[in-house]
C-alpha cells in the first residue's frame, strides 16, 4: 500500500511581531534569533488574503478534513479587533466547502476584554492563555518591561473566559516550567482557575545554552513534573494535562498530543507578519534564522515548504533521530524530544534532547505509576481482575468477564468521542449541537446511548478523525451517533445530520436512502417510528418497516434473536468496511433468512459442544458483518478497532460458521486485553518470527494473536472428532492433531522471544496450560504422524526461505 503523501494541517499565523510584556524566557525576543526586528509589526490585509488562499489550496490538494490555525505573535491582541476579524473571515471564506476550520488564538491575556471575547464568540475563535501559576511563580518571568506584574491582568482575562457566555471559547492554560517554582503550588493555582486543559512546557534550551539545573540535580524537570503528576493523579485527574496525556497515549501505542513528544511527522508551519514561511517557532532558540525556509506566501506553495530540507528531516520518524535515540527504550514516547532542544554547534540536530535524562525519567515514572500501564495493574485495578485475566489467558472467558471487557471498550469509545469533540471547530454548530445532545442523552438515557457508542464501527471512525485520515467531517459522525441515540430513546428529540452521498447513516439501527443531493437531514423519533425531513421532503417510517426489504428508503439492521444471544446482521453501515476483506452489499430478504438459519444452527452447536466459549460469544459478539468472497472461500475477519464485531462470508455449513465465530472472537478478546494490559515489550528493531501456519514471518503481536485464536480452532476440532462419525470424525481428528502441533509450536516461539512482560509471561503460561492438557489426548498414529511430518516440512521450507529467522526484516 502506498504511504500517504506528507501534508501540513497546523498553521501558526503571526498577527503582530511585538509584545506588551518582556518575559525573559521568551524564545522570540530573548533567544538566538533576531529576525523579528526586520518584520512589520502587524500582518497586512494582503498577506492575510494570500495566506488563506495558500492554506485552502493545500487543504484541497491533500483532501484535509480539518485545518488548525493559531493566531499568534508576539502578542496577537496588539493587532486589534479589525485585523483579527479580517484573519478569521479570510480563512473561513477560503476554506468554505474545502475543510473544517479550527481557529484559535494564543495570548498573554493582559489586553483581553469583552470586546475581544464578543468578537471571538461571533467568529468561533477559541482562546488559550499563558500563565505560569500563582503570582510569585508567574512574576518570576512574565512581567512588563518596567518590572510590573502581569498576574492581576491575566487573572481578569481567565475570569472573563470563565463567564457562561464565553466559557466555550476557553481552550486552556499554557505554563512554562521553572524548577525554582513550587510544582504543587503552580499546579494548584492553575487548577483553581478551572481551565479546560493545562499545557506544561519545558523551557527552551539547547546543548549550547543548556537549561538551569539548580544544585547539579540530574533530572530536576522530571522531578518537578513527577510532583505535579502525583498531585494530579491523586485528585482523580480532574482536567486534561497535555504532557501527561501524551506520555500515556504514546505508551499505549497511540499518537501524541504535542509536537514535543512522539514520532509523528511534523505537520506545522509558521507564517510571519511579512508572509514568510518558517518552521516551528521553537527553532528560534537554536541559532539566528534557524526556522527560515527562504519562502513566502506570495511566491511559494505549502508543498514547496514541505520539500524544504528542514521539513523533510522531520517527516522521517525514527530514522531522523540520532543513533543514541534510536536505541533508547522510551523512544516511541519521547520521539527525541522537541526538535529545537537537540541542537549543538557542530552536530546540528543529530543529538538527543538536552532534556534527555528528564524525559527518560518522566516517561519511566509515569509508566510505573499509572495503573493502566504498570505490570502489576491487574493485581490492583483494571477492566478485569487477576482471576478473570487468568481465565481469559486459558483461551476461554465467561459472560461476566467478557462483559467487563466490553465495558472497558465502551469507556475507550467515550474517551475517543470526547477527544473528537475537542477537535470540532467552534463555529461548527452541527457538531456542537450534536455533542450537547450526546451529553444530555448520556445524563438522562445512558443505556440507549451506550448501545450506539458501543457500536463496533464507532471507534474506527473516531480514530480516522483523530489521525487525520477521515474524508468526512467531525460533525457527520457526532450527529449520526446523536441521532441514533435519540432514536433509541424515542423521546421526540430532533437532530440535524449530514448526509453521506444520499445515505443517512444511523449507527446500530440502519440507513435511510434519500433521493436527490441533500447534504443535511432532520431526524425526529417517537414511540411509533421516526421522521426524516430533507430538502422539503418528509419521510415517515415505522419501526417495523423495512425488515423484509420492501420499504424503498429504509434499510434497518436485521437482528437474529436466539435464546441467550442476539446478534445484528450489519449490512447497512457505510463504515463497516474495517476488515481486510470486502463487505457484502445489502442482503436480500432471502439471503438474510439463510444467514439467520445458519446462525441459529451455529449457536446451537456452540452451546452444545463448546460451552466454554458460548457465554463469552453471547456477551461480546453483538454484530456479524457479512463479507463478500467472490471465489466462495471461507473468509472471516476481526478488527482490533471494532470490538464486538466479527465478519465472515457465509460458509457452506453452519458448523464452519461456528468455527469462524469462535476463531475471530478470540482475536476480539485478546485485542481488548491488549488495550488494557502490556503483555509484550515494544519491538524496536523490526524483528519478525516463525508462524507455523504461514509462509511469511510475523510480528510478535501477530503471532500471539494467531496462537490465541488457534486455541479455539484446536478445541473446535478436538470436540468435533468426538461428536461426529465416519469420514467427518477422521477429518476432525487430523485437523485437531495439526492445529494442536502448530499452536504448541507458536506458543513456544513467543515464549522464547524474550519480549514478554512479566504479565505477558503469566498470560502465555495460561495459554500453554490449556494446550498441554490436550496434548495428553490420544489421536491415531496416522493423524499424529501426518501432523508432525507436515510441521517438520513447513519449518524446513520456512527456514530455507527465511534464513535470518527472528531477525528477519
XYZ file of N, CA and C in Angstrom, residues 94-338:
735
model
N -11.994 31.202 2.494
C -11.157 30.366 1.622
C -11.396 28.882 1.849
N -11.683 28.498 3.082
C -11.824 27.079 3.419
C -13.263 26.583 3.353
N -14.201 27.467 3.058
C -15.605 27.075 2.977
C -15.779 26.009 1.897
N -16.326 24.863 2.272
C -16.528 23.765 1.339
C -15.280 22.952 1.051
N -14.146 23.311 1.688
C -12.881 22.592 1.471
C -12.526 21.760 2.695
N -12.383 22.419 3.843
C -12.019 21.754 5.089
C -12.677 22.482 6.249
N -12.903 21.748 7.333
C -13.364 22.392 8.558
C -12.223 23.229 9.132
N -12.543 24.395 9.668
C -11.532 25.305 10.222
C -11.607 25.299 11.741
N -10.513 24.935 12.387
C -10.371 25.035 13.840
C -9.471 26.246 14.088
N -10.065 27.340 14.531
C -9.344 28.611 14.658
C -9.186 28.966 16.131
N -7.941 29.271 16.521
C -7.629 29.585 17.914
C -6.712 30.799 17.968
N -6.625 31.388 19.142
C -5.685 32.477 19.373
C -4.963 32.189 20.674
N -3.648 32.484 20.694
C -2.904 32.303 21.944
C -2.379 33.652 22.394
N -2.703 34.002 23.638
C -2.453 35.340 24.136
C -1.879 35.302 25.545
N -1.168 36.394 25.916
C -0.752 36.521 27.317
C -1.891 37.013 28.192
N -2.985 37.455 27.574
C -4.212 37.764 28.300
C -4.334 39.158 28.843
N -3.276 39.959 28.856
C -3.366 41.234 29.579
C -4.299 42.235 28.892
N -4.509 42.100 27.583
C -5.400 43.011 26.869
C -6.798 42.445 26.644
N -7.033 41.212 27.057
C -8.314 40.575 26.756
C -9.449 41.300 27.469
N -10.501 41.614 26.707
C -11.663 42.284 27.280
C -12.933 41.777 26.619
N -14.068 42.330 26.999
C -15.344 41.851 26.467
C -15.455 42.070 24.961
N -14.870 43.173 24.454
C -14.960 43.415 23.016
C -14.279 42.292 22.242
N -13.089 41.898 22.701
C -12.417 40.789 22.039
C -13.219 39.500 22.185
N -13.726 39.236 23.383
C -14.464 37.986 23.600
C -15.719 37.922 22.755
N -16.424 39.040 22.603
C -17.606 39.062 21.743
C -17.222 38.764 20.297
N -16.094 39.326 19.874
C -15.609 39.059 18.520
C -15.288 37.579 18.339
N -14.596 36.984 19.326
C -14.209 35.579 19.218
C -15.428 34.666 19.256
N -16.443 35.054 20.043
C -17.679 34.258 20.081
C -18.381 34.306 18.725
N -18.372 35.459 18.095
C -19.008 35.599 16.786
C -18.279 34.786 15.715
N -16.947 34.775 15.783
C -16.142 34.167 14.722
C -15.732 32.732 15.020
N -16.054 32.241 16.217
C -15.707 30.863 16.557
C -14.223 30.671 16.817
N -13.608 31.569 17.575
C -12.177 31.510 17.880
C -11.989 31.107 19.339
N -11.317 29.982 19.572
C -11.012 29.555 20.933
C -9.756 30.250 21.431
N -9.650 30.427 22.751
C -8.618 31.264 23.338
C -7.773 30.469 24.324
N -6.455 30.429 24.092
C -5.507 29.873 25.042
C -4.726 30.993 25.692
N -4.420 30.844 26.988
C -3.779 31.917 27.758
C -2.511 31.378 28.407
N -1.435 32.186 28.371
C -0.182 31.830 29.038
C -0.207 32.313 30.484
N 0.088 31.410 31.403
C 0.122 31.743 32.831
C 1.013 30.728 33.521
N 1.986 31.204 34.314
C 2.961 30.293 34.906
C 2.642 29.889 36.336
N 1.399 30.097 36.768
C 0.994 29.605 38.088
C 0.527 30.714 38.999
N 0.845 30.595 40.297
C 0.483 31.610 41.276
C 1.273 32.888 41.010
N 0.989 33.969 41.760
C 1.598 35.277 41.463
C 3.122 35.231 41.547
N 3.639 34.620 42.592
C 5.099 34.582 42.741
C 5.748 33.820 41.591
N 5.143 32.699 41.199
C 5.704 31.900 40.105
C 5.597 32.635 38.778
N 4.453 33.258 38.527
C 4.251 33.966 37.264
C 5.165 35.181 37.162
N 5.349 35.875 38.292
C 6.157 37.094 38.280
C 7.644 36.822 38.098
N 8.063 35.593 38.228
C 9.481 35.284 38.047
C 9.924 35.638 36.625
N 9.019 35.486 35.652
C 9.388 35.743 34.253
C 8.411 36.647 33.520
N 7.113 36.528 33.770
C 6.104 37.221 32.954
C 5.787 38.606 33.546
N 6.625 39.577 33.205
C 6.458 40.948 33.690
C 6.459 41.933 32.518
N 6.000 43.138 32.830
C 6.150 44.236 31.885
C 7.617 44.659 31.844
N 7.968 45.449 30.828
C 9.354 45.892 30.678
C 9.822 46.712 31.873
N 8.891 47.418 32.562
C 9.279 48.218 33.724
C 9.264 47.418 35.024
N 9.060 46.093 34.911
C 9.121 45.234 36.084
C 7.794 44.958 36.753
N 6.704 45.601 36.310
C 5.402 45.383 36.935
C 4.894 43.954 36.686
N 4.100 43.462 37.609
C 3.499 42.137 37.485
C 2.370 42.151 36.458
N 2.254 41.080 35.703
C 1.133 40.923 34.768
C 0.053 40.005 35.344
N 0.286 39.471 36.532
C -0.594 38.439 37.083
C -2.039 38.905 37.268
N -2.292 40.098 37.830
C -3.699 40.515 38.022
C -4.472 40.601 36.703
N -3.821 41.126 35.653
C -4.496 41.253 34.366
C -4.826 39.887 33.768
N -3.913 38.916 33.925
C -4.172 37.585 33.380
C -5.308 36.922 34.132
N -5.366 37.093 35.459
C -6.477 36.515 36.217
C -7.806 37.105 35.776
N -7.820 38.410 35.471
C -9.060 39.015 34.971
C -9.453 38.409 33.634
N -8.467 38.144 32.791
C -8.758 37.515 31.489
C -9.357 36.129 31.665
N -8.794 35.341 32.575
C -9.314 33.993 32.802
C -10.711 34.063 33.408
N -10.921 35.010 34.316
C -12.255 35.184 34.897
C -13.275 35.505 33.804
N -12.862 36.329 32.863
C -13.747 36.677 31.746
C -14.075 35.435 30.917
N -13.064 34.626 30.605
C -13.294 33.426 29.802
C -14.139 32.387 30.536
N -14.172 32.460 31.847
C -14.987 31.512 32.620
C -16.440 31.956 32.781
N -16.788 33.131 32.282
C -18.195 33.544 32.311
C -19.017 32.610 31.412
N -20.275 32.372 31.747
C -21.099 31.451 30.942
C -21.144 31.790 29.460
N -21.153 33.084 29.112
C -21.242 33.473 27.702
C -19.966 33.159 26.929
N -18.840 33.064 27.651
C -17.556 32.903 26.968
C -16.845 31.592 27.289
N -17.380 30.830 28.221
C -16.673 29.623 28.657
C -16.342 28.707 27.480
N -17.210 28.618 26.491
C -16.958 27.722 25.366
C -15.765 28.156 24.523
N -15.314 29.427 24.718
C -14.143 29.913 23.990
C -12.835 29.468 24.631
N -12.873 29.118 25.919
C -11.666 28.891 26.708
C -11.002 27.582 26.273
N -9.780 27.676 25.719
C -9.072 26.485 25.243
C -8.129 25.907 26.276
N -7.658 26.726 27.230
C -6.778 26.187 28.256
C -5.671 27.146 28.627
N -4.815 26.702 29.578
C -3.698 27.490 30.076
C -2.387 26.834 29.674
N -1.410 27.682 29.316
C -0.067 27.208 28.969
C 0.897 27.728 30.018
N 1.678 26.813 30.603
C 2.585 27.154 31.688
C 3.996 26.695 31.345
N 4.961 27.627 31.348
C 6.369 27.273 31.145
C 6.987 26.925 32.493
N 7.664 25.797 32.545
C 8.202 25.275 33.800
C 9.451 26.051 34.218
N 9.490 26.421 35.477
C 10.711 26.888 36.113
C 10.869 26.056 37.375
N 11.954 25.291 37.468
C 12.091 24.349 38.577
C 12.318 25.052 39.907
N 12.548 26.384 39.896
C 12.641 27.122 41.156
C 11.268 27.374 41.753
N 10.229 27.242 40.938
C 8.862 27.394 41.445
C 8.394 26.102 42.097
N 7.541 26.219 43.098
C 6.967 25.057 43.771
C 5.991 24.377 42.816
N 6.240 23.120 42.405
C 5.366 22.487 41.400
C 3.929 22.328 41.862
N 3.727 21.966 43.123
C 2.366 21.763 43.620
C 1.629 23.094 43.703
N 2.340 24.152 44.145
C 1.704 25.469 44.211
C 1.299 25.950 42.824
N 2.169 25.720 41.832
C 1.843 26.108 40.455
C 0.621 25.341 39.963
N 0.640 24.020 40.157
C -0.482 23.196 39.686
C -1.779 23.588 40.365
N -1.743 23.748 41.694
C -2.974 24.094 42.424
C -3.518 25.436 41.978
N -2.630 26.389 41.718
C -3.093 27.709 41.280
C -3.761 27.632 39.914
N -3.216 26.824 39.023
C -3.809 26.688 37.691
C -5.139 25.949 37.754
N -5.205 24.859 38.515
C -6.445 24.084 38.621
C -7.554 24.921 39.241
N -7.185 25.790 40.191
C -8.193 26.622 40.854
C -8.911 27.539 39.875
N -8.309 27.798 38.726
C -8.928 28.662 37.711
C -9.863 27.897 36.783
N -10.007 26.586 36.993
C -10.941 25.737 36.243
C -10.732 25.813 34.731
N -9.496 25.648 34.260
C -9.291 25.647 32.805
C -9.735 24.319 32.202
N -10.088 24.289 30.916
C -10.442 23.011 30.273
C -9.228 22.130 30.012
N -8.019 22.705 30.034
C -6.796 21.947 29.795
C -5.608 22.752 30.319
N -4.560 22.027 30.745
C -3.294 22.663 31.123
C -2.191 22.077 30.258
N -1.302 22.946 29.805
C -0.181 22.521 28.979
C 1.109 22.998 29.647
N 1.893 22.072 30.206
C 3.187 22.416 30.786
C 4.258 22.287 29.714
N 5.106 23.318 29.583
C 6.168 23.317 28.578
C 7.528 23.379 29.261
N 8.468 22.575 28.765
C 9.852 22.712 29.193
C 10.402 24.032 28.652
N 11.234 24.735 29.419
C 11.810 25.982 28.898
C 12.725 25.672 27.713
N 12.777 26.567 26.753
C 13.583 26.311 25.567
C 15.069 26.428 25.889
N 15.823 25.427 25.424
C 17.257 25.367 25.686
C 17.894 24.472 24.634
N 19.218 24.547 24.506
C 19.978 23.700 23.586
C 21.220 23.206 24.320
N 21.996 22.347 23.638
C 23.254 21.889 24.227
C 24.241 23.044 24.341
N 24.104 24.065 23.478
C 24.971 25.243 23.586
C 24.588 26.112 24.779
N 23.288 26.238 25.017
C 22.781 27.018 26.152
C 21.844 26.108 26.929
N 22.388 25.245 27.788
C 21.566 24.234 28.471
C 20.640 24.843 29.511
N 19.614 24.104 29.896
C 18.672 24.617 30.895
C 19.300 24.642 32.286
N 18.811 25.515 33.154
C 19.333 25.545 34.528
C 19.061 24.220 35.237
N 20.034 23.750 36.002
C 19.870 22.549 36.821
C 20.358 22.888 38.219
N 19.494 23.523 39.013
C 19.927 24.009 40.333
C 20.551 22.902 41.174
N 21.683 23.209 41.749
C 22.347 22.250 42.616
C 22.932 21.064 41.886
N 22.969 21.108 40.564
C 23.514 19.995 39.793
C 22.630 18.772 39.767
N 21.333 18.919 40.074
C 20.416 17.778 40.070
C 20.359 17.175 38.680
N 20.377 15.837 38.552
C 20.421 15.216 37.215
C 19.126 15.344 36.435
N 17.964 15.320 37.137
C 16.677 15.346 36.425
C 15.692 16.288 37.124
N 16.021 17.559 37.270
C 15.119 18.454 38.027
C 13.768 18.663 37.354
N 13.718 18.623 36.004
C 12.451 18.859 35.308
C 11.535 17.648 35.426
N 12.126 16.450 35.375
C 11.320 15.246 35.606
C 10.810 15.219 37.035
N 11.661 15.617 37.993
C 11.240 15.625 39.400
C 10.093 16.608 39.601
N 10.186 17.774 38.953
C 9.145 18.791 39.066
C 7.825 18.267 38.495
N 7.900 17.693 37.315
C 6.691 17.174 36.689
C 6.142 15.959 37.422
N 7.015 15.160 38.021
C 6.545 13.998 38.773
C 5.726 14.438 39.980
N 6.145 15.527 40.635
C 5.366 16.043 41.762
C 3.984 16.489 41.302
N 3.921 17.129 40.120
C 2.632 17.547 39.570
C 1.792 16.325 39.191
N 2.433 15.329 38.555
C 1.696 14.126 38.152
C 1.070 13.441 39.360
N 1.824 13.316 40.450
C 1.292 12.643 41.641
C 0.118 13.429 42.224
N 0.214 14.742 42.206
C -0.891 15.577 42.702
C -2.123 15.409 41.807
N -1.885 15.461 40.509
C -2.962 15.320 39.509
C -3.608 13.944 39.605
N -2.807 12.918 39.715
C -3.308 11.549 39.771
C -4.098 11.307 41.049
N -3.581 11.799 42.188
C -4.266 11.602 43.471
C -5.617 12.295 43.493
N -5.742 13.384 42.727
C -7.014 14.129 42.675
C -7.998 13.528 41.684
N -7.634 12.413 41.049
C -8.523 11.793 40.078
C -8.411 12.382 38.688
N -7.274 13.051 38.395
C -7.031 13.624 37.073
C -8.197 14.514 36.628
N -8.430 15.589 37.391
C -9.665 16.368 37.186
C -9.755 17.078 35.853
N -8.624 17.427 35.246
C -8.644 18.078 33.934
C -7.530 17.486 33.079
N -7.648 17.572 31.760
C -6.564 17.072 30.902
C -5.279 17.883 31.092
N -4.152 17.188 31.158
C -2.827 17.818 31.173
C -2.085 17.249 29.972
N -1.777 18.091 29.009
C -1.346 17.616 27.700
C -0.088 16.752 27.764
N 0.905 17.143 28.541
C 2.142 16.374 28.544
C 1.928 15.003 29.157
N 1.110 14.905 30.222
C 0.853 13.605 30.831
C -0.014 12.736 29.921
N -1.048 13.337 29.344
C -1.913 12.570 28.439
C -1.129 12.074 27.224
N -0.170 12.881 26.741
C 0.627 12.464 25.584
C 1.524 11.293 25.927
N 2.169 11.338 27.109
C 3.010 10.213 27.519
C 2.169 8.949 27.658
N 1.016 9.061 28.293
C 0.150 7.891 28.485
C -0.300 7.335 27.136
N -0.660 8.218 26.207
C -1.107 7.761 24.890
C 0.025 7.063 24.141
N 1.206 7.653 24.146
C 2.303 7.041 23.399
C 2.750 5.731 24.030
N 2.651 5.617 25.345
C 2.981 4.343 25.988
C 2.000 3.244 25.587
N 0.788 3.650 25.197
C -0.209 2.677 24.724
C -0.145 2.492 23.213
N 0.836 3.123 22.554
C 0.972 2.988 21.112
C 0.122 3.957 20.318
N -0.493 4.948 20.978
C -1.329 5.924 20.281
C -0.506 7.167 19.960
N -1.125 8.119 19.263
C -0.409 9.319 18.843
C -0.274 10.304 19.999
N 0.753 11.143 19.929
C 0.964 12.185 20.916
C 0.025 13.356 20.654
N -0.171 14.181 21.691
C -0.990 15.381 21.559
C -0.130 16.634 21.401
N 1.206 16.466 21.376
C 2.112 17.599 21.302
C 3.302 17.260 20.416
N 3.848 18.271 19.725
C 4.997 18.046 18.849
C 6.261 17.726 19.635
N 6.273 17.976 20.959
C 7.479 17.752 21.750
C 7.652 16.303 22.175
N 6.701 15.438 21.860
C 6.786 14.021 22.202
C 6.301 13.194 21.019
N 6.728 11.938 20.954
C 6.235 11.026 19.930
C 6.983 11.156 18.618
N 6.644 10.246 17.694
C 7.371 10.123 16.435
C 6.564 10.577 15.219
N 5.437 11.235 15.431
C 4.619 11.664 14.294
C 5.371 12.684 13.442
N 5.180 12.660 12.109
C 5.843 13.642 11.242
C 5.396 15.062 11.572
N 6.300 16.021 11.375
C 5.954 17.421 11.590
C 4.890 17.849 10.589
N 3.826 18.494 11.077
C 2.777 18.961 10.156
C 2.416 20.411 10.439
N 3.383 21.181 10.959
C 3.134 22.564 11.359
C 4.072 23.495 10.598
N 3.545 24.643 10.200
C 4.357 25.695 9.587
C 3.898 27.032 10.151
N 4.843 27.984 10.220
C 4.576 29.320 10.752
C 4.559 30.311 9.593
N 3.590 31.232 9.603
C 3.552 32.326 8.628
C 3.793 33.619 9.396
N 4.910 34.284 9.118
C 5.268 35.502 9.830
C 4.462 36.688 9.303
N 4.601 37.849 9.972
C 3.791 39.018 9.603
C 4.102 39.528 8.195
N 5.291 39.200 7.663
C 5.611 39.611 6.285
C 5.272 38.531 5.262
N 4.624 37.445 5.704
C 4.214 36.390 4.790
C 5.262 35.316 4.576
N 6.406 35.398 5.237
C 7.422 34.356 5.071
C 7.002 33.086 5.806
N 7.316 31.968 5.180
C 7.080 30.675 5.811
C 8.283 30.334 6.682
N 8.007 29.859 7.890
C 9.068 29.384 8.769
C 8.690 28.038 9.359
N 9.728 27.324 9.784
C 9.494 26.097 10.531
C 9.033 26.463 11.945
N 8.886 25.474 12.798
C 8.355 25.708 14.145
C 9.104 26.832 14.849
N 8.352 27.690 15.528
C 8.891 28.854 16.219
C 9.971 28.502 17.232
N 9.844 27.321 17.832
C 10.796 26.939 18.885
C 12.225 26.899 18.369
N 12.415 26.750 17.044
C 13.760 26.708 16.480
C 14.504 28.029 16.656
N 13.783 29.102 16.969
C 14.441 30.387 17.198
C 15.432 30.316 18.348
N 15.272 29.312 19.200
C 16.179 29.172 20.333
C 17.517 28.563 19.943
N 17.632 27.982 18.726
C 18.847 27.272 18.318
C 19.930 28.244 17.844
N 19.642 28.983 16.774
C 20.610 29.950 16.242
C 19.849 30.929 15.362
N 20.475 32.031 15.034
C 19.806 33.079 14.280
C 19.347 32.548 12.922
N 18.086 32.766 12.597
C 17.460 32.345 11.332
C 17.303 30.831 11.222
N 17.353 30.108 12.332
C 17.207 28.640 12.286
C 15.884 28.195 11.661
N 14.759 28.875 11.926
C 13.494 28.385 11.344
C 13.280 28.798 9.890
N 14.152 29.614 9.324
C 13.911 30.196 7.998
C 13.833 29.126 6.916
N 12.968 29.366 5.944
C 12.860 28.477 4.779
C 13.234 29.189 3.483
N 13.288 30.524 3.506
C 13.538 31.275 2.276
C 12.327 31.355 1.372
N 11.157 31.025 1.887
C 9.934 31.000 1.068
C 8.880 31.901 1.694
N 7.892 32.289 0.882
C 6.807 33.119 1.396
C 5.504 32.797 0.671
N 4.411 33.333 1.193
C 3.073 33.004 0.678
C 2.839 33.553 -0.721
N 3.629 34.534 -1.131
C 3.407 35.154 -2.435
C 4.085 34.374 -3.559
N 5.207 33.728 -3.263
C 5.968 33.056 -4.307
C 5.960 31.540 -4.201
N 5.537 31.001 -3.075
C 5.679 29.567 -2.843
C 4.402 28.939 -2.318
N 4.232 27.656 -2.653
C 3.114 26.876 -2.124
C 3.552 26.164 -0.853
N 2.589 25.614 -0.151
C 2.916 24.841 1.049
C 3.572 23.514 0.690
N 3.304 22.994 -0.495
C 4.036 21.807 -0.935
C 5.511 22.140 -1.159
N 5.816 23.374 -1.602
C 7.214 23.802 -1.679
C 7.862 23.762 -0.303
N 7.131 24.252 0.703
C 7.656 24.262 2.075
C 7.941 22.844 2.549
N 7.056 21.915 2.211
C 7.257 20.516 2.625
C 8.541 19.930 2.065
N 9.001 20.464 0.935
C 10.225 19.944 0.329
C 11.491 20.592 0.888
N 11.338 21.536 1.797
C 12.499 22.150 2.437
C 13.237 21.098 3.263
N 14.581 21.074 3.222
C 15.327 20.036 3.951
C 14.974 19.932 5.426
N 14.732 21.071 6.064
C 14.379 21.036 7.477
C 13.044 20.361 7.727
N 12.084 20.565 6.820
C 10.795 19.900 6.954
C 10.914 18.417 6.609
N 11.668 18.109 5.553
C 11.844 16.706 5.165
C 12.481 15.900 6.288
N 13.426 16.513 6.996
C 14.101 15.798 8.082
C 13.133 15.395 9.169
N 12.054 16.144 9.296
C 11.101 15.884 10.381
C 9.907 15.066 9.905
N 10.026 14.466 8.726
C 8.993 13.559 8.219
C 9.423 12.100 8.351
N 10.628 11.862 8.880
C 11.221 10.524 8.810
C 11.020 9.689 10.068
N 10.307 10.202 11.056
C 10.040 9.419 12.261
C 11.315 8.981 12.952
N 11.399 7.705 13.258
C 12.533 7.161 13.999
C 13.849 7.371 13.254
N 13.810 7.320 11.925
C 15.039 7.372 11.145
C 15.754 8.710 11.243
N 15.038 9.799 11.575
C 15.695 11.102 11.625
C 16.339 11.369 12.978
N 16.255 10.414 13.915
C 16.826 10.611 15.241
C 18.277 10.158 15.297
N 18.983 10.631 16.294
C 20.368 10.216 16.492
C 20.425 8.736 16.847
N 21.587 8.131 16.664
C 21.746 6.714 16.993
C 21.435 6.429 18.440
N 21.807 7.333 19.336
C 21.519 7.140 20.761
C 20.015 7.097 21.010
N 19.279 7.974 20.329
C 17.824 7.986 20.495
C 17.189 6.715 19.940
N 17.649 6.275 18.757
C 17.038 5.099 18.135
C 17.193 3.858 19.007
N 18.239 3.817 19.829
C 18.474 2.662 20.689
C 17.801 2.790 22.053
N 17.139 3.896 22.296
C 16.577 4.161 23.626
C 15.270 3.390 23.826
N 15.033 2.822 25.005
C 13.813 2.035 25.237
C 12.533 2.866 25.283
N 12.622 4.204 25.453
C 11.397 5.009 25.519
C 11.245 5.899 24.292
N 11.943 5.584 23.195
C 11.947 6.482 22.042
C 10.564 6.670 21.438
N 9.713 5.650 21.474
C 8.383 5.809 20.873
C 7.554 6.852 21.605
N 7.792 7.020 22.895
C 7.096 8.056 23.660
C 7.814 9.385 23.571
N 9.122 9.360 23.745
C 9.904 10.595 23.751
C 9.990 11.201 22.362
N 10.278 10.364 21.358
C 10.447 10.860 19.998
C 11.656 11.752 19.817
N 12.615 11.668 20.769
C 13.781 12.544 20.687
C 13.558 13.904 21.302
N 12.353 14.135 21.851
C 12.050 15.443 22.423
C 11.827 16.488 21.352
N 11.616 17.724 21.780
C 11.378 18.816 20.839
C 12.607 19.002 19.947
